[in-house]
Structure formats: C-alpha cells, structure tokens
XYZ file of C-alpha atoms in Angstrom:
756
model
C 10.230 35.088 193.199
C 10.516 36.549 189.730
C 13.131 35.472 187.253
C 14.046 38.407 185.033
C 16.562 38.142 182.245
C 19.921 39.868 182.278
C 21.902 39.550 179.096
C 25.488 40.624 178.961
C 26.105 41.564 175.345
C 28.754 39.413 173.655
C 32.155 40.641 172.485
C 31.811 43.960 174.279
C 28.655 45.046 172.436
C 26.906 47.987 174.091
C 23.430 46.538 173.827
C 21.446 43.655 172.480
C 19.383 43.799 169.332
C 15.714 44.510 169.829
C 13.390 41.589 169.370
C 9.810 41.894 168.194
C 7.319 41.207 170.988
C 5.485 38.445 169.165
C 4.496 34.998 170.436
C 7.425 32.689 171.119
C 9.968 35.520 171.462
C 11.790 36.611 174.619
C 11.152 40.275 175.514
C 14.275 42.284 176.311
C 15.077 45.785 177.518
C 18.404 47.447 178.270
C 19.115 48.611 181.818
C 22.425 50.097 182.987
C 24.077 48.884 186.168
C 27.383 50.406 187.287
C 29.766 50.384 184.315
C 28.176 47.606 182.302
C 25.138 47.308 180.116
C 22.699 44.439 180.548
C 19.383 43.514 179.023
C 16.355 42.586 181.080
C 13.524 40.442 179.908
C 11.535 37.329 180.582
C 11.063 34.008 178.798
C 7.528 33.569 177.502
C 7.588 29.852 176.705
C 9.820 26.994 175.607
C 9.816 28.123 171.988
C 11.069 31.535 173.070
C 14.274 30.027 174.390
C 15.058 28.574 171.014
C 14.112 31.853 169.321
C 16.414 33.790 171.623
C 19.326 31.536 170.814
C 18.770 31.500 167.074
C 17.567 35.093 166.511
C 19.649 37.141 168.891
C 22.771 34.980 168.943
C 23.505 35.939 172.546
C 23.819 34.248 175.911
C 20.759 34.977 178.043
C 21.180 34.945 181.809
C 17.734 34.980 183.392
C 18.117 36.186 186.969
C 16.912 38.753 189.442
C 18.452 42.209 189.563
C 17.615 45.388 191.489
C 13.993 45.056 192.512
C 13.127 48.686 192.909
C 14.060 49.777 189.390
C 12.379 46.847 187.693
C 9.144 46.947 189.637
C 8.821 50.586 188.690
C 9.343 49.718 185.036
C 7.172 46.581 184.784
C 4.919 46.597 187.842
C 4.968 42.778 187.838
C 6.959 40.326 185.785
C 6.881 36.644 184.954
C 8.964 33.922 186.446
C 10.063 30.731 184.782
C 9.318 27.940 187.232
C 10.237 24.295 186.962
C 7.454 21.866 187.641
C 8.279 18.440 189.002
C 8.622 15.875 186.268
C 5.762 13.472 185.838
C 5.310 10.964 183.083
C 7.543 11.426 180.067
C 8.915 14.882 180.807
C 8.312 17.959 182.934
C 6.837 21.180 181.537
C 8.188 24.666 182.114
C 5.353 26.844 183.417
C 5.032 30.605 183.871
C 3.150 32.562 186.463
C 2.857 36.185 187.606
C 4.725 37.052 190.778
C 6.005 40.155 192.495
C 9.686 40.757 191.788
C 12.006 40.327 194.793
C 15.761 40.327 194.282
C 18.984 39.897 196.216
C 22.270 41.761 196.101
C 24.198 38.475 195.784
C 22.598 37.774 192.432
C 23.823 41.108 191.051
C 27.426 39.906 190.772
C 27.002 37.012 188.335
C 29.147 37.326 185.230
C 29.775 34.875 182.456
C 32.238 34.060 179.733
C 32.349 31.486 176.964
C 33.941 28.844 179.177
C 35.945 25.737 178.327
C 35.035 22.430 176.761
C 36.909 20.315 179.308
C 36.478 18.853 181.787
C 32.878 17.815 181.270
C 30.513 18.492 184.136
C 31.110 21.321 186.624
C 34.612 22.449 187.495
C 36.342 25.379 189.130
C 38.335 27.489 186.703
C 39.941 30.930 187.079
C 37.670 32.147 189.845
C 34.536 30.893 188.195
C 32.547 27.705 187.683
C 32.651 26.062 184.290
C 29.731 24.005 182.966
C 30.318 21.678 179.996
C 28.046 19.074 178.413
C 28.337 16.939 175.291
C 25.571 16.793 172.695
C 26.431 16.031 169.100
C 22.998 16.616 167.606
C 21.584 19.417 169.801
C 20.566 22.670 168.138
C 20.227 24.582 171.415
C 21.266 24.100 175.029
C 20.109 26.080 178.059
C 21.833 25.832 181.443
C 19.280 25.936 184.267
C 20.348 26.998 187.759
C 18.606 27.084 191.104
C 20.485 29.153 193.681
C 20.453 28.438 197.416
C 17.746 30.421 199.146
C 15.459 30.451 196.094
C 13.029 28.019 197.678
C 14.067 24.593 198.921
C 14.859 21.329 197.215
C 11.405 20.086 198.203
C 9.538 22.905 196.443
C 7.408 21.866 193.496
C 7.577 25.417 192.084
C 11.008 27.016 192.269
C 12.609 29.833 190.367
C 15.047 28.744 187.692
C 17.834 30.925 186.345
C 18.568 30.118 182.726
C 21.571 30.656 180.443
C 20.790 30.237 176.752
C 24.073 29.076 175.242
C 25.208 30.687 171.998
C 26.317 27.995 169.553
C 28.967 30.367 168.178
C 30.497 31.381 171.504
C 29.612 28.522 173.819
C 30.239 25.469 171.686
C 33.491 23.702 170.821
C 33.019 20.744 168.555
C 30.122 18.840 170.132
C 30.606 20.248 173.625
C 28.513 23.149 174.923
C 30.095 25.178 177.696
C 29.847 28.347 179.769
C 31.802 29.821 182.668
C 29.886 31.686 185.394
C 31.565 33.956 187.923
C 29.879 34.827 191.204
C 28.005 31.578 191.809
C 28.138 29.998 195.256
C 30.673 27.195 195.411
C 28.133 24.736 196.822
C 24.398 24.082 197.107
C 23.561 25.249 193.576
C 21.290 22.889 191.635
C 21.654 22.699 187.884
C 20.322 20.950 184.796
C 19.832 21.547 181.092
C 17.150 22.122 178.505
C 18.308 20.546 175.243
C 16.588 20.832 171.884
C 17.422 19.359 168.511
C 16.072 17.576 165.442
C 12.704 15.879 165.850
C 13.474 13.034 163.445
C 12.294 10.021 165.434
C 13.256 7.638 162.623
C 16.776 9.070 162.768
C 17.064 8.230 166.462
C 16.399 11.638 168.036
C 14.217 12.067 171.130
C 14.769 15.746 171.997
C 12.231 17.510 174.226
C 13.165 21.077 175.123
C 10.618 21.213 177.961
C 12.479 18.677 180.100
C 15.132 19.691 182.617
C 17.855 17.095 182.100
C 20.468 15.772 184.476
C 24.107 16.278 183.505
C 25.660 12.850 182.771
C 28.839 14.124 184.453
C 27.159 15.413 187.630
C 29.261 14.213 190.550
C 26.389 14.707 192.986
C 22.666 14.368 192.283
C 19.897 16.098 194.214
C 16.549 14.368 194.115
C 14.528 12.414 196.636
C 15.913 12.379 200.147
C 14.183 9.303 201.514
C 14.080 5.806 200.096
C 10.864 4.531 198.553
C 8.602 7.447 199.487
C 6.012 7.482 196.713
C 5.113 11.127 197.301
C 8.648 12.031 196.238
C 8.603 10.082 193.008
C 8.102 13.127 190.773
C 10.819 15.310 192.257
C 12.980 16.971 189.631
C 16.523 15.608 189.491
C 19.306 18.182 189.480
C 23.043 17.947 189.441
C 24.839 19.748 192.232
C 28.365 20.290 193.491
C 30.329 21.022 196.639
C 33.573 22.954 196.326
C 33.300 24.343 199.872
C 33.915 21.244 201.952
C 37.428 20.370 203.013
C 38.914 17.246 201.451
C 37.775 14.110 203.214
C 40.171 13.060 205.972
C 41.208 9.519 205.166
C 43.601 9.548 208.144
C 47.367 9.549 208.553
C 47.602 5.784 208.953
C 45.065 4.971 206.267
C 46.047 2.218 203.871
C 44.243 0.456 201.054
C 43.790 -3.228 201.859
C 45.224 -4.325 198.470
C 44.126 -7.905 199.079
C 45.604 -10.546 196.773
C 42.946 -11.892 194.446
C 43.659 -15.397 195.706
C 42.546 -14.337 199.192
C 39.167 -12.906 198.276
C 35.860 -14.164 199.596
C 33.154 -11.988 198.062
C 30.054 -11.184 200.104
C 27.316 -9.921 197.791
C 25.083 -7.522 199.661
C 22.534 -4.747 199.214
C 23.173 -1.530 201.100
C 19.645 -0.771 202.140
C 18.588 -4.331 202.844
C 21.513 -4.922 205.179
C 20.125 -2.690 207.941
C 16.613 -1.655 206.822
C 14.894 -4.126 209.138
C 13.909 -3.147 212.671
C 15.948 -6.088 213.905
C 19.127 -4.223 212.956
C 18.723 -2.320 216.208
C 19.543 0.990 214.536
C 17.525 4.175 214.773
C 15.105 4.874 211.957
C 17.353 7.695 210.706
C 20.252 5.319 210.169
C 18.557 2.151 208.958
C 19.206 1.351 205.301
C 21.999 3.891 204.883
C 25.580 3.470 203.652
C 26.875 0.317 205.328
C 27.927 -1.465 202.172
C 28.365 -0.928 198.491
C 26.200 1.541 196.587
C 24.792 2.091 193.101
C 22.908 5.122 191.900
C 19.453 4.045 190.756
C 15.736 4.837 190.684
C 13.945 2.530 193.133
C 10.524 3.981 192.261
C 10.677 3.220 188.539
C 7.694 0.835 188.825
C 5.422 3.637 190.079
C 5.690 6.004 187.098
C 2.583 4.675 185.372
C -0.032 1.969 186.062
C 1.504 -1.444 185.486
C 1.523 -4.931 187.064
C 4.587 -4.008 189.144
C 3.472 -0.604 190.460
C 3.031 -1.978 193.990
C 6.761 -2.727 194.232
C 9.935 -0.770 194.925
C 13.186 -1.531 193.092
C 15.176 -2.423 196.178
C 18.015 -4.137 194.275
C 18.787 -1.164 192.094
C 19.925 -1.689 188.516
C 18.011 1.374 187.299
C 20.837 3.815 186.828
C 20.210 7.558 186.651
C 23.805 8.739 186.887
C 27.158 6.941 186.811
C 29.138 9.260 189.118
C 26.939 10.098 192.091
C 26.322 8.119 195.272
C 22.672 7.436 195.910
C 21.456 10.288 198.100
C 18.658 8.179 199.666
C 21.340 6.049 201.294
C 22.522 9.012 203.373
C 21.349 8.883 206.961
C 18.410 11.021 208.089
C 17.660 12.235 204.560
C 20.907 14.168 204.555
C 21.048 14.667 200.799
C 23.785 14.325 198.179
C 26.699 16.006 199.991
C 26.076 13.989 203.147
C 25.760 10.850 201.034
C 29.162 11.449 199.503
C 30.813 12.003 202.866
C 29.112 9.022 204.499
C 30.099 6.734 201.658
C 33.736 7.754 202.127
C 33.437 7.172 205.850
C 31.994 3.720 205.163
C 34.821 2.820 202.800
C 37.384 4.096 205.286
C 35.964 1.952 208.090
C 35.726 -1.139 205.916
C 39.312 -0.671 204.780
C 40.360 -0.264 208.398
C 38.835 -3.693 209.025
C 40.721 -5.166 206.058
C 37.597 -5.377 203.881
C 37.692 -4.256 200.276
C 34.730 -2.592 198.568
C 33.698 -3.864 195.139
C 31.005 -1.736 193.542
C 28.293 -3.397 191.469
C 27.953 -1.122 188.437
C 25.314 -1.109 185.704
C 26.595 0.240 182.396
C 24.291 -1.827 180.204
C 21.140 0.323 180.516
C 19.642 3.290 182.360
C 16.367 4.175 184.064
C 14.962 5.860 180.923
C 13.123 2.687 179.813
C 11.843 2.187 176.264
C 9.890 4.222 173.728
C 6.567 2.822 174.903
C 7.017 4.161 178.448
C 9.927 6.629 178.260
C 11.164 8.384 181.381
C 13.378 11.204 180.208
C 15.845 12.252 182.884
C 19.188 12.637 181.100
C 20.758 10.683 178.244
C 17.626 10.262 176.133
C 17.020 13.996 175.889
C 20.669 15.003 175.593
C 21.648 12.724 172.718
C 19.586 9.556 172.347
C 21.349 8.604 169.114
C 24.753 8.655 170.810
C 23.965 7.150 174.206
C 21.766 4.209 173.163
C 21.925 1.367 170.674
C 19.295 1.832 167.949
C 17.954 -0.212 165.084
C 17.946 2.385 162.318
C 16.290 -0.122 160.000
C 13.236 -0.317 162.274
C 12.254 3.299 162.910
C 15.299 3.766 165.145
C 13.725 1.708 167.912
C 15.836 1.112 170.982
C 17.699 -2.188 170.981
C 17.171 -4.137 174.175
C 19.966 -6.504 175.166
C 19.530 -5.578 178.826
C 15.936 -6.700 179.319
C 15.140 -3.210 180.633
C 14.008 -1.418 177.490
C 17.232 0.222 176.380
C 20.907 -0.636 175.915
C 23.727 1.792 176.517
C 25.936 2.328 173.460
C 29.033 1.471 175.468
C 31.613 1.344 172.673
C 30.716 4.698 171.163
C 33.811 6.856 171.850
C 31.899 9.416 173.924
C 30.011 6.842 175.977
C 33.183 4.816 176.435
C 34.948 7.842 177.891
C 31.968 8.553 180.153
C 32.203 5.047 181.579
C 35.976 5.219 182.016
C 35.741 8.639 183.654
C 33.104 7.430 186.087
C 35.137 4.352 187.035
C 38.197 6.505 187.659
C 36.055 8.849 189.755
C 34.926 6.027 192.046
C 38.527 4.908 192.494
C 40.091 8.326 193.002
C 37.329 10.036 194.966
C 35.891 7.121 196.963
C 38.798 4.628 197.007
C 36.651 1.842 195.592
C 38.698 -1.363 195.208
C 36.965 -2.972 192.275
C 33.868 -3.361 190.157
C 31.417 -6.071 189.196
C 29.882 -5.239 185.804
C 26.233 -6.202 185.460
C 25.389 -7.957 182.154
C 28.913 -7.231 180.966
C 28.397 -8.923 177.596
C 26.537 -5.749 176.597
C 29.889 -3.980 176.918
C 31.187 -6.294 174.203
C 28.670 -5.131 171.582
C 29.109 -2.488 168.919
C 26.667 0.380 168.215
C 24.508 -1.925 166.084
C 24.430 -4.557 168.808
C 26.741 -7.014 167.071
C 29.408 -8.697 169.257
C 32.943 -7.346 168.918
C 36.034 -9.550 169.027
C 38.077 -6.861 170.803
C 35.624 -4.391 172.372
C 37.440 -1.079 172.977
C 35.803 -0.393 176.349
C 36.722 -3.791 177.786
C 40.314 -3.379 176.643
C 40.682 0.148 177.991
C 39.284 -0.822 181.395
C 41.867 -3.607 181.522
C 44.726 -1.327 180.479
C 43.792 1.884 182.320
C 46.471 3.140 184.726
C 44.040 4.359 187.399
C 42.053 1.121 187.314
C 45.170 -1.057 187.373
C 44.853 -1.756 191.103
C 41.173 -2.676 190.840
C 39.482 -6.019 190.703
C 37.318 -6.107 187.573
C 34.631 -8.781 187.377
C 32.257 -9.436 184.491
C 28.837 -10.982 184.565
C 29.620 -12.580 181.194
C 26.183 -12.784 179.638
C 23.337 -10.486 178.661
C 19.638 -10.737 177.854
C 20.334 -10.985 174.129
C 21.927 -14.421 174.440
C 25.595 -13.381 174.345
C 26.951 -16.000 176.782
C 30.702 -15.538 177.261
C 31.541 -17.660 180.321
C 35.152 -18.711 179.813
C 35.305 -16.638 176.623
C 34.977 -13.108 177.908
C 37.616 -10.851 176.248
C 39.876 -10.378 179.239
C 43.429 -9.214 178.451
C 44.443 -11.460 181.380
C 42.787 -8.998 183.784
C 39.065 -9.611 183.784
C 37.519 -12.100 186.175
C 34.114 -13.645 185.437
C 31.097 -14.850 187.295
C 31.370 -18.577 186.608
C 27.791 -19.443 185.763
C 28.886 -22.909 184.736
C 30.208 -23.523 188.254
C 26.834 -22.548 189.734
C 24.900 -24.896 187.471
C 27.208 -27.904 187.806
C 27.697 -27.694 191.580
C 23.948 -27.442 192.113
C 23.257 -30.470 189.974
C 25.869 -32.669 191.666
C 24.969 -31.756 195.258
C 21.277 -32.234 194.454
C 22.053 -35.742 193.231
C 21.674 -35.517 189.460
C 23.329 -38.426 187.633
C 26.389 -38.038 185.438
C 27.787 -34.998 187.257
C 30.774 -36.459 189.097
C 33.392 -35.633 186.479
C 32.245 -32.079 185.872
C 31.976 -31.523 189.644
C 35.649 -32.467 189.910
C 36.488 -29.992 187.140
C 34.645 -27.154 188.849
C 36.138 -27.589 192.328
C 39.580 -27.798 190.707
C 39.274 -24.289 189.280
C 37.487 -24.819 185.937
C 40.676 -25.191 183.921
C 38.520 -26.052 180.905
C 37.263 -22.469 180.978
C 40.122 -20.387 182.325
C 43.445 -22.120 181.704
C 44.372 -20.000 178.691
C 47.099 -17.391 178.210
C 47.987 -15.945 181.623
C 44.651 -16.466 183.316
C 44.519 -17.857 186.848
C 41.971 -19.834 188.846
C 40.909 -16.657 190.662
C 39.629 -15.246 187.359
C 36.695 -17.576 187.862
C 34.284 -16.250 190.511
C 32.621 -19.353 191.931
C 29.115 -19.045 193.307
C 26.107 -21.187 194.055
C 23.792 -18.310 194.978
C 23.562 -14.714 193.791
C 21.061 -11.932 194.408
C 18.926 -12.739 191.359
C 17.601 -16.181 192.263
C 16.796 -18.393 195.211
C 18.576 -17.862 198.501
C 20.583 -20.866 199.647
C 17.815 -21.903 202.029
C 15.223 -21.665 199.273
C 17.455 -23.538 196.852
C 17.324 -26.585 199.113
C 13.638 -26.038 199.984
C 11.869 -25.304 196.698
C 11.949 -26.826 193.234
C 9.528 -24.208 191.986
C 8.736 -20.868 193.506
C 5.794 -20.859 195.921
C 5.165 -24.579 195.429
C 4.290 -26.373 198.675
C 3.772 -29.797 197.150
C 6.172 -32.742 197.268
C 7.877 -31.688 200.480
C 8.703 -28.204 199.280
C 8.169 -24.969 201.172
C 7.929 -24.487 204.912
C 7.700 -27.580 207.113
C 8.122 -28.807 210.669
C 9.287 -32.270 209.580
C 12.600 -32.782 211.399
C 13.948 -35.168 208.770
C 13.282 -32.670 205.984
C 14.795 -29.830 208.009
C 17.873 -31.920 208.749
C 18.338 -32.730 205.060
C 18.031 -29.070 204.125
C 20.596 -28.113 206.738
C 23.048 -30.700 205.416
C 22.588 -29.553 201.845
C 23.236 -25.921 202.717
C 26.429 -26.961 204.482
C 27.425 -29.199 201.573
C 27.120 -26.306 199.145
C 29.174 -24.078 201.409
C 31.902 -26.677 201.862
C 32.148 -27.168 198.101
C 32.329 -23.410 197.555
C 35.041 -22.850 200.128
C 37.319 -25.714 199.045
C 37.097 -24.893 195.331
C 40.016 -23.271 193.531
C 38.946 -19.830 192.350
C 37.259 -16.867 194.022
C 34.231 -17.789 196.158
C 31.188 -15.517 196.356
C 28.281 -15.884 198.761
C 25.044 -13.959 199.193
C 24.077 -11.789 202.152
C 21.840 -13.748 204.494
C 22.936 -17.217 203.449
C 25.168 -17.289 206.518
C 22.071 -17.603 208.720
C 19.693 -19.282 206.238
C 17.612 -16.362 204.958
C 14.429 -17.306 203.148
C 12.337 -15.398 200.640
C 9.711 -18.130 200.879
C 10.370 -19.354 197.381
C 10.445 -15.975 195.624
C 13.339 -16.324 193.228
C 13.093 -12.816 191.757
C 12.535 -10.514 194.713
C 13.930 -7.300 193.244
C 10.701 -5.372 193.860
C 10.222 -5.977 197.588
C 11.511 -3.491 200.141
C 10.403 -5.797 202.949
C 11.648 -8.615 205.131
C 11.789 -10.769 202.007
C 15.029 -8.967 201.159
C 15.981 -7.317 204.437
C 18.703 -8.932 206.529
C 17.105 -10.491 209.606
C 19.431 -9.764 212.504
C 17.313 -11.626 215.043
C 17.559 -14.801 212.984
C 21.314 -14.346 212.795
C 21.473 -14.187 216.579
C 19.234 -17.235 216.933
C 21.489 -19.259 214.629
C 24.829 -17.781 215.621
C 26.033 -20.943 217.370
C 24.756 -23.279 214.666
C 24.355 -22.483 211.008
C 26.239 -19.176 211.208
C 29.137 -20.711 213.099
C 29.554 -23.414 210.449
C 29.665 -20.860 207.625
C 32.084 -18.612 209.484
C 34.477 -21.406 210.459
C 34.509 -22.790 206.930
C 35.628 -19.413 205.573
C 38.356 -19.257 208.206
C 39.494 -22.748 207.263
C 39.904 -21.656 203.662
C 42.082 -18.741 204.714
C 44.248 -20.908 206.943
C 44.968 -23.340 204.117
C 46.654 -21.773 201.074
C 46.398 -25.007 199.074
C 42.681 -24.218 198.666
C 43.405 -20.892 196.930
C 46.379 -21.361 194.675
C 47.462 -18.892 191.995
C 47.935 -21.644 189.405
C 45.848 -24.499 188.115
C 46.216 -27.879 189.805
C 48.326 -30.549 188.140
C 48.396 -34.316 188.662
C 50.809 -33.967 191.590
C 48.526 -31.565 193.436
C 45.454 -33.765 193.727
C 44.688 -37.471 193.939
C 41.240 -38.557 192.807
C 40.079 -41.632 194.705
C 38.030 -42.740 191.756
C 38.453 -45.405 189.084
C 35.056 -45.307 187.389
C 34.456 -41.820 186.047
C 32.148 -43.156 183.340
C 29.584 -44.530 185.792
C 26.738 -42.073 185.333
C 24.901 -43.434 188.367
C 27.801 -42.710 190.720
C 27.154 -39.681 192.887
C 30.093 -40.049 195.243
C 33.472 -38.353 194.849
C 36.515 -38.350 197.132
C 39.906 -36.729 196.610
C 43.009 -35.521 198.430
C 44.611 -32.121 197.858
C 48.328 -32.342 198.620
C 50.322 -29.806 200.577
C 53.848 -30.142 199.184
C 55.333 -27.604 201.584
C 54.256 -29.005 204.982
C 52.352 -32.212 204.341
C 49.108 -30.719 205.577
C 47.008 -32.612 203.048
C 43.230 -32.239 202.929
C 40.910 -35.172 202.215
C 37.388 -34.446 200.966
C 34.424 -36.647 200.158
C 30.980 -35.709 198.878
C 28.125 -38.199 198.974
C 25.108 -37.149 196.899
C 23.474 -40.585 197.124
C 20.409 -41.204 199.246
C 22.251 -43.986 201.102
C 25.371 -44.355 203.261
C 28.748 -44.872 201.596
C 31.676 -46.542 203.374
C 34.648 -44.595 202.051
C 38.151 -46.045 202.182
C 40.423 -43.403 203.669
C 43.958 -43.249 202.204
C 46.982 -43.272 204.547
C 47.912 -39.804 205.780
C 51.266 -38.245 204.818
C 54.360 -39.432 206.667
C 54.400 -38.477 210.369
C 50.857 -37.105 210.109
C 47.428 -38.226 211.304
C 44.013 -37.515 209.851
C 41.816 -35.195 211.878
C 38.137 -34.737 211.167
C 37.316 -31.078 210.676
C 33.939 -31.318 208.925
C 31.093 -33.799 208.819
C 27.931 -32.061 207.636
C 25.792 -34.901 208.984
C 26.719 -34.085 212.574
C 24.911 -31.567 214.731
C 26.568 -28.348 215.794
C 29.177 -27.903 217.175
C 30.512 -31.256 215.947
C 29.703 -30.502 212.302
C 32.848 -28.362 212.137
C 35.719 -28.563 214.614
C 38.474 -26.133 213.529
C 41.242 -27.803 215.546
C 40.154 -31.219 214.304
C 39.155 -34.496 215.985
C 41.646 -37.339 215.643
C 40.498 -40.023 213.212
C 42.452 -43.254 213.079
C 40.237 -45.574 211.101
C 40.661 -46.888 207.557
C 37.032 -46.296 206.569
C 34.520 -43.522 207.163
C 30.788 -44.111 206.957
C 29.473 -41.064 205.098
C 25.773 -40.296 205.480
C 23.415 -39.628 202.561
C 23.647 -36.110 201.173
C 26.607 -35.135 203.283
C 30.296 -34.346 203.026
C 33.402 -34.696 205.158
C 36.757 -32.936 205.362
C 39.860 -34.416 207.007
C 43.067 -32.498 207.663
C 46.512 -34.111 208.029
C 48.197 -32.870 211.186
C 51.256 -33.929 213.239
C-alpha cells in the first residue's frame, strides 16, 4: 500500500506553506475533503522528516486518503516502509506502489495532545501519545494500523506524524492526540533525532524505529528462540477494547507474612519447556511462573563466541512494563500474553502462592558502544537513560557486566522505574520484586555510590508498593558489595550472599566454620540486627540460578572436571555421600531463621553436568525434568517436601525477632577449636515445650553426640537423619528416641522434636 501524507494545517490555517521540491524535502499538495483542508505528500527520505519539522513547522500525518482522486493526480506514489531492524538500527526504505486506501483511514484527526501520562492513553475520545526526550530535536510518531499487512511482514506501511516542537512539546515531553484510531491492534514506535555529539553522550539515529519506554504491551517475535524472527521490528501496542480481567468475586491476595515465605526461584520457560512436562507443544514454556521482558536472542545479533546460545534466563530487558509475548501460548502475541499472565497469577493466588517478579533495572538489551543494539532508550535519550563517563568520550559505564548501566537515580529514569513497578502491582497483582544487581540502584549518574539513593527510598516509601515484598541482590559487577549494608528504610530484604558462602563451607567440611555457621542459622544478627530490621530481611540461600545446582554443588569442585571423584559416577558410596550432602544443605536452609530460597529442580536433584553458568542453553540443561521428578518422588523429592512442611508446622524456626540466649542452647564449649566440624544445639519452644534438637556432623567420621534431656513431660522423637534411606530419612510424625547418645554418621545431620 501507499502511504501518502495528509497534513492538517495548525491553528486553523487554510493551507500549508509550499516547500521546494529539492532533495531531502517532503513534497506537499493541498487537497480538499469535506469541510477541511489537508495537504498530501510523501516523505522522500529520513532527512526530509527533519526538514518538514523544521521548515514547515507543522504536524505531518502520512496516511492514505481517497484513492481515486490521488491516483488521478499522481499516477503512482511512494510509500514509507519499515524494514526489520538488523545490526545497529533499521533503515527506512521507499518503494513505488499503487495507491490503495480505506474509508476508515479518512477519519483520523489530531490535536496537540497532553504531556501526561507518558505512553498511550485514552483521552477525550482520542488516543494520546507522549514520550520524554530531553535532547531530541525532532520526534516522529510511527503507526501501523490493523489490516495494513501483518505483524510478520518485513515490509509494512507506516503512518507517520512529524511532531511540531512548538505545538507538540511541553517541557521535555513530546505529545500528540489522535482521534479515529482503532482502540486496539495498532502498532506504534518513534523516530527520534537530535545532536550528534558522541562525546557529549548522544547516540541519536533518526532511521531507527524506537520502542516507547512506557509501552504497556510490546509486539515483536511470537515464538521463543526462533532465529528467523530475530530481526523483527519491535513496536509498542495497546488494547483498550478488552473488558477488564475478571479476577473473580472471591478473589483475594494471599498477603503472606514475610516470616512464612519459602521462595522457589524458577524460570517460566524452563519449567515446562521439556517434553517430559506432558503439555502440548503450544503450551510448553508459556506463563506458568514469573516473567521478565527480555531479548533471548541477543547473542545472535552478530558473530561472537556465544552466538550458538539463547538467553533462556532473561536479564536482557527491552521494556519494563510489558509481559514477554513469547511466553504466551501458541504464539498468541502481546494481548494474549497479558491475559495469560493475569490468569496465571490468579491461579497461583488461589493456591495461596505469591508471585515475586525478578526485575532487571540495572541494564537493558542495548549493549555497549562496540556492539550497540538500538531498540529504545539509547536512541531516545542516551544521555539521560544511561550512566556515562563524560571524561572518557562519554563511554557507557558498565557496572552491570552487560555493556551499559541504567541511570536509575536520574529523576526521569527513577519515575520510569517506579511507574513500571506500580503497573505490575496494579495491573497484574504482583506480590513483590527481586531486584537484580540492586547495588546499581544505589549509584548516582556518575556511578558513585550514594548514601541515601532516592530510588531505593521511594520504592520503600511508595504507597502502592507498600504491600509488596522488596528484595535486593545487594551487589553489582563494579564491586559495590552491600550485604548487610543495603540502604533499606527497614523495608528492603537482601539476598544473603554471606549465608550462602558460610553454609557451603561448613557443610563441605572446611575448618574454622563452626561459629559462623551458628551465626548464619540463627538469622545473621551480625548483618541484620540494626534499627527495625528482622531476620526475614535476610534471604537465605545455598543455590541460586546463576551457579551450580544443588546436585552439581555436591558433585563438582570445578565445572566439567571428572577427576578426583567429581562428575557422573556409578559408585554407590559416592552417590550416597552426595545424597546426604544435598539433604544436609536443605535441612540447614529450612531450620535457619530468615527467609529460605531454593532453586527450581533442586527438589529432585537436577544436574547441569557441572555447567555453573548455563544462561545460554534452552535445553535440558536448564529445563525442568518432570520424568526425573516422578522417578524420585518417593525419595529425594519427598525429603525436600516434608522438610518444608516441617518448617511451616514449627513457628520457632521462623521467628519475627532475633534469637536471644533464652531461645537457643548451644551444646558446645570449644568454639575456638578450628578443627571441630560438629555443632549441636536446641531451639526452645517457650509456648508449648516443643523444642527442636539439631546436630550437624561435617567430619569424615562418626560422632557420638550426647543428647540433652527433653523438656518436662516430653520425649525426643527422631524426625530427620540424613544418613538413613528413604522413607526413614524423614518421618514427619517422629520415631520415639529414648537414648542418651546418638551416633551421627559422617557428613550427616539429625533433627529431634520434643513431643508428649
């Protein structure tokens, strides 16, 4: 189809000024329709758009009008078509086509619009488009109407509005209101141009069609990891036609107390992508867990050592508001993705499960200056959205390890982040957020750490986010390690990286770790007992997504190293030891004060065969293996499940205050013995006498532990002995134990419960 310009003259002017038909200028001609005067024309090239804006000072609406009159006048006209982006940026191409037009497109009208809200909104019978750019010299709104080709077309007609900086700009916000547009299925983006001063931090490229940072839905690839789709142009879109999602009359938010949380870290796609999930191919890998909007094909943009991989973990953010469309079932697209995500959240809430979204506000998918991938922020206002070193040719600062760092505490970027968080809570009923590399959020525009970062404070104090769990990964790739020191306003929880390191070392049998092991299982008071912080502000974990699985942790010292008893084996003694160690880690995690977090797949013993950085593998290395779960349901899985249930049945394991000397008795009188790798203690239940005795033996020999007398009128019952085979390794109701000593096997642990 042809895209022919219609320009409604501003401020009631009868016609537009004539423009000389020289290179780089848009040709225009007045044509009367009904009672209004418009100007027809076509855009010759990218420079013409800037010339139109600067020379004519009018808003240009490039669209199709009455075909018969225009074909008679021009014979054939040119159409601006958007080519799929490839490499650094897409190019706007022109080609001759016969002019075909629709009556629906005749009714489009525009006005100057409003600066707020940013993004697309309904206002006074029209749709308002607003985008921030402080340094832009020109902005063009690009529209693709439904019926003008399909989303899969590589060449599609684009309708363009050249925004007048006098009429369509308020402060640093460019805006326009369009009447007559469909209220759904329209795709939109922007051309943005501005200063070319690289050393000043600008990276404008007017040829690129850029994604609106405030787009609530994003149209792009429909299917996950399909390389042929990697160059598809990204557009924002909207849906004002659909009825509000039906959350149900009896719907309630779980509102789980933070003391009751057990966090299960999982990847949406990997949870059901494997054939063993038993789902149809249309459903596998879709919204069954938390989501993040990212570019999984980032490694395939240019030849590089990782171009055989797919970013299955995510962490390559394109947009902060939109659900990932490739997680919709059957390639359903962005609207279906939004609805299915809400349905997922609704069902999880119905089951009493909260949804914590892993969000990445430290960097985006646009990479660095060596291999830039302009999709949005870089081309809209690089100097605002990213941290730059203006003393070194305005190069991008990289505290994220991914080539760029979002300028989180810039006022505009801060508001973008806050608005997106509120959107997830209000629109999708998300219960909380885990912030990837959250120390980046504590840096100023120059990258220096801030004592009181505005963004962190406002997240903590925001009224909409007040019901949410907020969890920081309190470090970044620039060395800002804030475990126990993250600015928190008594609200922020933290991934306790110190817990991970210390628990691993003790269970493995490193010397000198007994005292610090006791500190960690007690809630890490050395880190978190300050102001009004609670034990649950420390998120305890042994395993997370970016490292070994639990099975691999007890099987490999170094990745892919089969020497010294590492790797796969059929040796029953080695397999038994590994099984005990996995159970020991899980026992320690579940009896520790604080919030426990475990990784998807550890409940059945998932292995990545020693790959401790598997982010690029959309294969069984990361996919949940449902057949293995079934095979181990009565053994390994049962132990993990029953241990979680035990934690929930015993409130003394998840207290909302730090333990004092009356809460725990340490059966230890030689803390200074660095060679001692055995620790036993009793946690006291002051309300009912249901004390819990625990002992961990990290020696390679048996230890005969003296068992203290049980509370008055109670008897000890053995609940856990990790040295025993299933089902005796955990007996929820307990097995009566009446002895005064317990022979604890090497690398094993026991748990006794006092019962009447």
